[in-house]
Amino acid sequence: MLDPTRLKLLSELARRGTMIAVGEACAMSSSAVSQQLATLEREAGVRLFARAGRRVRLTAEGERLVRHAHTILHAMEVAEEDLRAAATPRGPLRVACFGTAAAARLLPAIGAAQLRHPDLRVVVHELEPREALAALADGGCDVAITFTYNVIPEDPPPGTTRLALGTEPILLALPEDGDATRMHEQAWIGGSAGTTDHELLDRVCALAGFRPNVVHTADDYALVLRMVRAGLGVALVPELVATVTDVPPGVALRTLPGPPITRTTHALTRTATPAVRALLALLSP
């Protein structure tokens, strides 16, 4: 099989006329060029060169091979350009993400992507973690941004890759004059039945040795904080909420007593396309 590097040297010889000129253009000695072209001649099995004094001229077969070399080298350039284009992050890229992470993490990443990868178009679907994982499994999204709590460990679904984007503490939202050490006496605002946040409250309170008196349920953190301000109860909120939602006056976010309770945000994927890799790089801490 003919070697593309030697075909390039042959093409350069046809263009420049001497081994010395070819060597200077290709950063090789003239003797190295001569050896490579002699090997090409053996590979071709026909006479490619004839001596003309101190110069070398191409035979008819050599001229014919030069024409083939131009075709082959051009095809290789086209293939390389095509592969580079295929490696360019392009959209649409469908991302399923829960609200707080969308505001705090995904939107800044999309803004950066618009500058760095103009061909990448990110499509956002606000979904809670379980819905996002279902969409990923069904092919309804390319990236699922979810969360897990350290007191409710979950393994990633089979066939997926999970990347941690950040971990934050869970805080207690209560009136500014409230007492975080008397949680067992408080009315609670919990997540809706069947949600991970509902289970989180049960786990946290069980670790503290009591069962929560859940009077109200709400899943929107902005609403939860306003309910706390209205004196309807206390609630658990992730720290990230304070970066995307205005904490109402009169509401304090305090560290929970006891061992740390944390939430980790993850990005899960099934296929690492150039678009997926580009977005994950911008999401990574």
Tab-separated table of C-alpha atoms in Angstrom:
chain	number	residue	atom	x	y	z
A	1	MET	CA	0.000	0.000	0.000
A	2	LEU	CA	1.291	3.458	-0.920
A	3	ASP	CA	2.210	5.658	2.022
A	4	PRO	CA	0.447	9.085	2.123
A	5	THR	CA	3.516	10.808	3.594
A	6	ARG	CA	5.657	9.600	0.698
A	7	LEU	CA	2.956	10.636	-1.770
A	8	LYS	CA	3.156	14.131	-0.304
A	9	LEU	CA	6.928	14.150	-0.844
A	10	LEU	CA	6.363	13.069	-4.458
A	11	SER	CA	3.878	15.885	-4.926
A	12	GLU	CA	6.347	18.363	-3.466
A	13	LEU	CA	9.075	17.090	-5.797
A	14	ALA	CA	6.827	17.664	-8.803
A	15	ARG	CA	6.197	21.178	-7.546
A	16	ARG	CA	9.695	22.192	-6.405
A	17	GLY	CA	11.959	20.214	-8.714
A	18	THR	CA	14.832	19.191	-6.406
A	19	MET	CA	15.338	16.964	-3.381
A	20	ILE	CA	17.002	19.869	-1.550
A	21	ALA	CA	13.977	22.130	-2.052
A	22	VAL	CA	11.635	19.359	-0.921
A	23	GLY	CA	13.746	18.760	2.170
A	24	GLU	CA	13.721	22.456	3.085
A	25	ALA	CA	9.947	22.649	2.667
A	26	CYS	CA	9.306	19.483	4.698
A	27	ALA	CA	12.013	19.979	7.369
A	28	MET	CA	13.969	16.928	6.202
A	29	SER	CA	17.438	16.355	4.833
A	30	SER	CA	17.716	15.792	1.088
A	31	SER	CA	19.105	12.306	1.720
A	32	ALA	CA	16.058	11.443	3.863
A	33	VAL	CA	13.776	12.690	1.080
A	34	SER	CA	15.695	10.572	-1.422
A	35	GLN	CA	15.351	7.462	0.757
A	36	GLN	CA	11.611	7.977	1.208
A	37	LEU	CA	11.033	8.444	-2.514
A	38	ALA	CA	13.139	5.368	-3.291
A	39	THR	CA	10.900	3.400	-0.913
A	40	LEU	CA	7.819	4.826	-2.680
A	41	GLU	CA	9.203	3.662	-6.002
A	42	ARG	CA	9.616	0.140	-4.627
A	43	GLU	CA	6.071	0.246	-3.228
A	44	ALA	CA	4.694	1.380	-6.599
A	45	GLY	CA	6.556	-1.338	-8.462
A	46	VAL	CA	7.291	0.938	-11.423
A	47	ARG	CA	10.028	3.415	-12.283
A	48	LEU	CA	9.013	6.862	-11.037
A	49	PHE	CA	12.244	8.838	-11.482
A	50	ALA	CA	14.978	9.326	-14.061
A	51	ARG	CA	18.280	11.172	-13.628
A	52	ALA	CA	18.772	14.360	-15.595
A	53	GLY	CA	22.276	15.517	-14.689
A	54	ARG	CA	22.258	16.433	-11.016
A	55	ARG	CA	18.481	16.712	-10.982
A	56	VAL	CA	15.752	14.088	-10.928
A	57	ARG	CA	12.823	14.174	-13.315
A	58	LEU	CA	9.579	12.260	-13.127
A	59	THR	CA	8.856	9.490	-15.578
A	60	ALA	CA	5.427	9.183	-17.217
A	61	GLU	CA	4.463	6.759	-14.439
A	62	GLY	CA	5.758	9.248	-11.884
A	63	GLU	CA	3.624	12.027	-13.405
A	64	ARG	CA	0.609	9.745	-13.344
A	65	LEU	CA	1.195	8.921	-9.680
A	66	VAL	CA	1.510	12.645	-8.890
A	67	ARG	CA	-2.001	13.166	-10.258
A	68	HIS	CA	-3.269	10.322	-8.072
A	69	ALA	CA	-1.341	11.769	-5.120
A	70	HIS	CA	-3.132	15.108	-5.518
A	71	THR	CA	-6.493	13.318	-5.492
A	72	ILE	CA	-5.587	11.186	-2.478
A	73	LEU	CA	-4.128	14.052	-0.426
A	74	HIS	CA	-7.124	16.273	-1.185
A	75	ALA	CA	-9.496	13.490	-0.120
A	76	MET	CA	-7.586	13.143	3.147
A	77	GLU	CA	-7.890	16.902	3.788
A	78	VAL	CA	-11.622	16.739	3.103
A	79	ALA	CA	-11.951	13.771	5.498
A	80	GLU	CA	-10.061	15.624	8.220
A	81	GLU	CA	-12.258	18.719	7.792
A	82	ASP	CA	-15.372	16.555	7.912
A	83	LEU	CA	-14.233	14.896	11.133
A	84	ARG	CA	-13.410	18.265	12.693
A	85	ALA	CA	-16.879	19.468	11.740
A	86	ALA	CA	-18.423	16.333	13.262
A	87	ALA	CA	-16.537	17.060	16.485
A	88	THR	CA	-17.967	20.586	16.644
A	89	PRO	CA	-20.659	20.866	19.337
A	90	ARG	CA	-23.994	21.337	17.567
A	91	GLY	CA	-27.581	21.516	18.709
A	92	PRO	CA	-30.251	20.921	19.478
A	93	LEU	CA	-29.241	19.479	22.857
A	94	ARG	CA	-32.211	18.627	25.073
A	95	VAL	CA	-31.672	19.116	28.802
A	96	ALA	CA	-34.156	18.118	31.503
A	97	CYS	CA	-33.440	20.035	34.705
A	98	PHE	CA	-35.108	20.975	37.984
A	99	GLY	CA	-35.828	24.633	38.593
A	100	THR	CA	-33.157	25.810	41.031
A	101	ALA	CA	-30.327	24.131	39.116
A	102	ALA	CA	-31.676	25.545	35.850
A	103	ALA	CA	-31.509	29.085	37.238
A	104	ALA	CA	-28.220	28.743	39.137
A	105	ARG	CA	-26.199	26.396	36.920
A	106	LEU	CA	-27.765	25.653	33.548
A	107	LEU	CA	-28.606	29.183	32.389
A	108	PRO	CA	-25.061	30.512	33.016
A	109	ALA	CA	-23.675	27.482	31.150
A	110	ILE	CA	-26.011	28.168	28.211
A	111	GLY	CA	-24.842	31.788	28.144
A	112	ALA	CA	-21.209	30.649	27.970
A	113	ALA	CA	-22.077	28.075	25.283
A	114	GLN	CA	-23.614	30.770	23.083
A	115	LEU	CA	-20.239	32.519	23.035
A	116	ARG	CA	-17.963	29.469	22.752
A	117	HIS	CA	-20.113	27.127	20.656
A	118	PRO	CA	-22.403	29.188	18.400
A	119	ASP	CA	-23.718	26.055	16.647
A	120	LEU	CA	-24.889	24.532	19.930
A	121	ARG	CA	-28.562	25.151	20.738
A	122	VAL	CA	-29.702	23.988	24.168
A	123	VAL	CA	-33.384	23.185	24.673
A	124	VAL	CA	-34.501	23.283	28.331
A	125	HIS	CA	-37.299	21.208	29.846
A	126	GLU	CA	-38.046	21.847	33.524
A	127	LEU	CA	-38.573	18.437	35.103
A	128	GLU	CA	-38.121	17.067	38.594
A	129	PRO	CA	-35.380	14.429	38.999
A	130	ARG	CA	-37.557	11.329	38.624
A	131	GLU	CA	-39.249	12.748	35.534
A	132	ALA	CA	-35.877	13.788	34.105
A	133	LEU	CA	-34.452	10.297	34.554
A	134	ALA	CA	-37.516	8.818	32.859
A	135	ALA	CA	-37.056	11.222	29.946
A	136	LEU	CA	-33.384	10.221	29.664
A	137	ALA	CA	-34.307	6.529	29.635
A	138	ASP	CA	-37.002	7.083	26.983
A	139	GLY	CA	-34.814	9.212	24.735
A	140	GLY	CA	-36.767	12.357	25.554
A	141	CYS	CA	-33.652	14.269	26.595
A	142	ASP	CA	-29.886	14.093	26.112
A	143	VAL	CA	-28.864	15.321	29.575
A	144	ALA	CA	-30.776	14.931	32.842
A	145	ILE	CA	-29.815	17.246	35.696
A	146	THR	CA	-31.000	15.761	38.970
A	147	PHE	CA	-30.126	15.725	42.659
A	148	THR	CA	-29.687	13.279	45.506
A	149	TYR	CA	-29.595	13.768	49.271
A	150	ASN	CA	-26.850	12.217	51.365
A	151	VAL	CA	-29.471	10.680	53.650
A	152	ILE	CA	-31.306	9.140	50.656
A	153	PRO	CA	-28.502	7.613	48.568
A	154	GLU	CA	-29.370	6.585	45.000
A	155	ASP	CA	-27.289	4.794	42.383
A	156	PRO	CA	-27.351	6.096	38.787
A	157	PRO	CA	-29.551	4.067	36.406
A	158	PRO	CA	-27.751	1.339	34.417
A	159	GLY	CA	-26.257	2.552	31.164
A	160	THR	CA	-25.838	6.141	32.333
A	161	THR	CA	-22.838	8.226	33.327
A	162	ARG	CA	-23.276	10.566	36.292
A	163	LEU	CA	-21.192	13.691	36.924
A	164	ALA	CA	-21.423	15.585	40.234
A	165	LEU	CA	-21.866	19.324	39.648
A	166	GLY	CA	-21.822	20.513	43.260
A	167	THR	CA	-22.902	19.792	46.832
A	168	GLU	CA	-24.727	22.199	49.136
A	169	PRO	CA	-26.078	22.065	52.694
A	170	ILE	CA	-29.767	21.771	53.496
A	171	LEU	CA	-30.841	24.672	55.685
A	172	LEU	CA	-33.749	25.324	58.024
A	173	ALA	CA	-36.018	28.188	56.950
A	174	LEU	CA	-37.717	29.772	59.947
A	175	PRO	CA	-38.726	33.207	61.228
A	176	GLU	CA	-35.772	35.374	62.232
A	177	ASP	CA	-36.758	35.094	65.882
A	178	GLY	CA	-37.317	31.326	65.627
A	179	ASP	CA	-35.362	28.690	67.557
A	180	ALA	CA	-33.649	26.059	65.392
A	181	THR	CA	-33.173	23.810	68.429
A	182	ARG	CA	-36.941	23.384	68.931
A	183	MET	CA	-37.783	21.820	65.580
A	184	HIS	CA	-39.886	19.129	67.221
A	185	GLU	CA	-42.355	21.778	68.411
A	186	GLN	CA	-42.811	23.461	65.036
A	187	ALA	CA	-45.485	23.182	62.368
A	188	TRP	CA	-43.791	22.065	59.152
A	189	ILE	CA	-44.147	22.877	55.459
A	190	GLY	CA	-43.199	19.710	53.596
A	191	GLY	CA	-42.912	18.559	50.002
A	192	SER	CA	-45.874	16.894	48.324
A	193	ALA	CA	-46.491	13.251	49.190
A	194	GLY	CA	-44.413	10.936	47.018
A	195	THR	CA	-41.637	13.469	46.350
A	196	THR	CA	-38.035	13.121	47.445
A	197	ASP	CA	-38.379	16.325	49.486
A	198	HIS	CA	-41.250	14.755	51.438
A	199	GLU	CA	-39.050	11.747	52.208
A	200	LEU	CA	-36.147	14.047	53.115
A	201	LEU	CA	-38.163	15.749	55.844
A	202	ASP	CA	-39.113	12.393	57.351
A	203	ARG	CA	-35.465	11.239	57.309
A	204	VAL	CA	-34.058	14.442	58.795
A	205	CYS	CA	-36.607	14.525	61.598
A	206	ALA	CA	-36.141	10.800	62.305
A	207	LEU	CA	-32.396	11.432	62.712
A	208	ALA	CA	-33.258	14.209	65.175
A	209	GLY	CA	-35.540	11.846	67.111
A	210	PHE	CA	-39.022	13.129	66.306
A	211	ARG	CA	-41.801	12.918	63.750
A	212	PRO	CA	-42.611	16.194	61.963
A	213	ASN	CA	-46.012	17.835	62.284
A	214	VAL	CA	-46.547	18.502	58.559
A	215	VAL	CA	-49.404	20.977	58.295
A	216	HIS	CA	-48.806	22.368	54.798
A	217	THR	CA	-47.256	21.047	51.579
A	218	ALA	CA	-45.624	23.028	48.774
A	219	ASP	CA	-42.987	22.242	46.142
A	220	ASP	CA	-42.078	25.747	44.941
A	221	TYR	CA	-39.322	27.139	47.175
A	222	ALA	CA	-40.308	30.766	46.588
A	223	LEU	CA	-43.786	29.910	47.857
A	224	VAL	CA	-42.345	27.924	50.768
A	225	LEU	CA	-40.282	30.925	51.930
A	226	ARG	CA	-43.324	33.176	51.772
A	227	MET	CA	-45.295	30.655	53.780
A	228	VAL	CA	-42.550	30.713	56.400
A	229	ARG	CA	-42.719	34.516	56.439
A	230	ALA	CA	-46.495	34.290	56.916
A	231	GLY	CA	-45.915	32.214	60.034
A	232	LEU	CA	-47.372	28.991	58.631
A	233	GLY	CA	-44.423	26.851	59.677
A	234	VAL	CA	-40.759	26.036	59.130
A	235	ALA	CA	-39.210	24.170	56.183
A	236	LEU	CA	-36.076	22.593	54.760
A	237	VAL	CA	-34.507	24.385	51.776
A	238	PRO	CA	-31.239	23.830	49.884
A	239	GLU	CA	-28.674	26.611	50.121
A	240	LEU	CA	-28.825	27.132	46.352
A	241	VAL	CA	-32.350	28.494	46.729
A	242	ALA	CA	-30.984	31.664	48.306
A	243	THR	CA	-28.958	32.389	45.137
A	244	VAL	CA	-31.957	32.209	42.777
A	245	THR	CA	-34.829	33.360	45.012
A	246	ASP	CA	-35.138	36.476	47.146
A	247	VAL	CA	-35.370	35.419	50.771
A	248	PRO	CA	-38.239	37.487	52.208
A	249	PRO	CA	-37.500	39.897	55.075
A	250	GLY	CA	-38.118	38.260	58.396
A	251	VAL	CA	-37.051	34.792	57.193
A	252	ALA	CA	-33.744	33.249	58.286
A	253	LEU	CA	-31.888	30.311	56.752
A	254	ARG	CA	-29.963	28.488	59.460
A	255	THR	CA	-27.758	25.432	59.710
A	256	LEU	CA	-29.544	22.329	60.904
A	257	PRO	CA	-28.421	20.942	64.264
A	258	GLY	CA	-26.717	17.556	64.107
A	259	PRO	CA	-24.748	15.905	61.278
A	260	PRO	CA	-24.668	17.759	57.935
A	261	ILE	CA	-27.543	17.127	55.530
A	262	THR	CA	-26.540	17.845	51.930
A	263	ARG	CA	-27.881	17.811	48.397
A	264	THR	CA	-25.679	16.974	45.401
A	265	THR	CA	-26.618	18.054	41.888
A	266	HIS	CA	-25.741	15.603	39.092
A	267	ALA	CA	-25.725	15.598	35.309
A	268	LEU	CA	-26.575	12.204	33.792
A	269	THR	CA	-26.056	11.174	30.173
A	270	ARG	CA	-26.246	8.056	28.046
A	271	THR	CA	-24.079	9.127	25.085
A	272	ALA	CA	-21.100	11.482	25.212
A	273	THR	CA	-21.576	13.420	21.959
A	274	PRO	CA	-19.487	16.539	21.289
A	275	ALA	CA	-22.500	18.657	22.277
A	276	VAL	CA	-22.933	16.763	25.554
A	277	ARG	CA	-19.226	17.012	26.378
A	278	ALA	CA	-19.218	20.739	25.673
A	279	LEU	CA	-22.154	21.415	27.971
A	280	LEU	CA	-20.787	19.224	30.756
A	281	ALA	CA	-17.475	21.092	30.599
A	282	LEU	CA	-19.350	24.366	31.127
A	283	LEU	CA	-21.468	22.904	33.940
A	284	SER	CA	-18.568	21.318	35.794
A	285	PRO	CA	-17.388	23.122	38.931
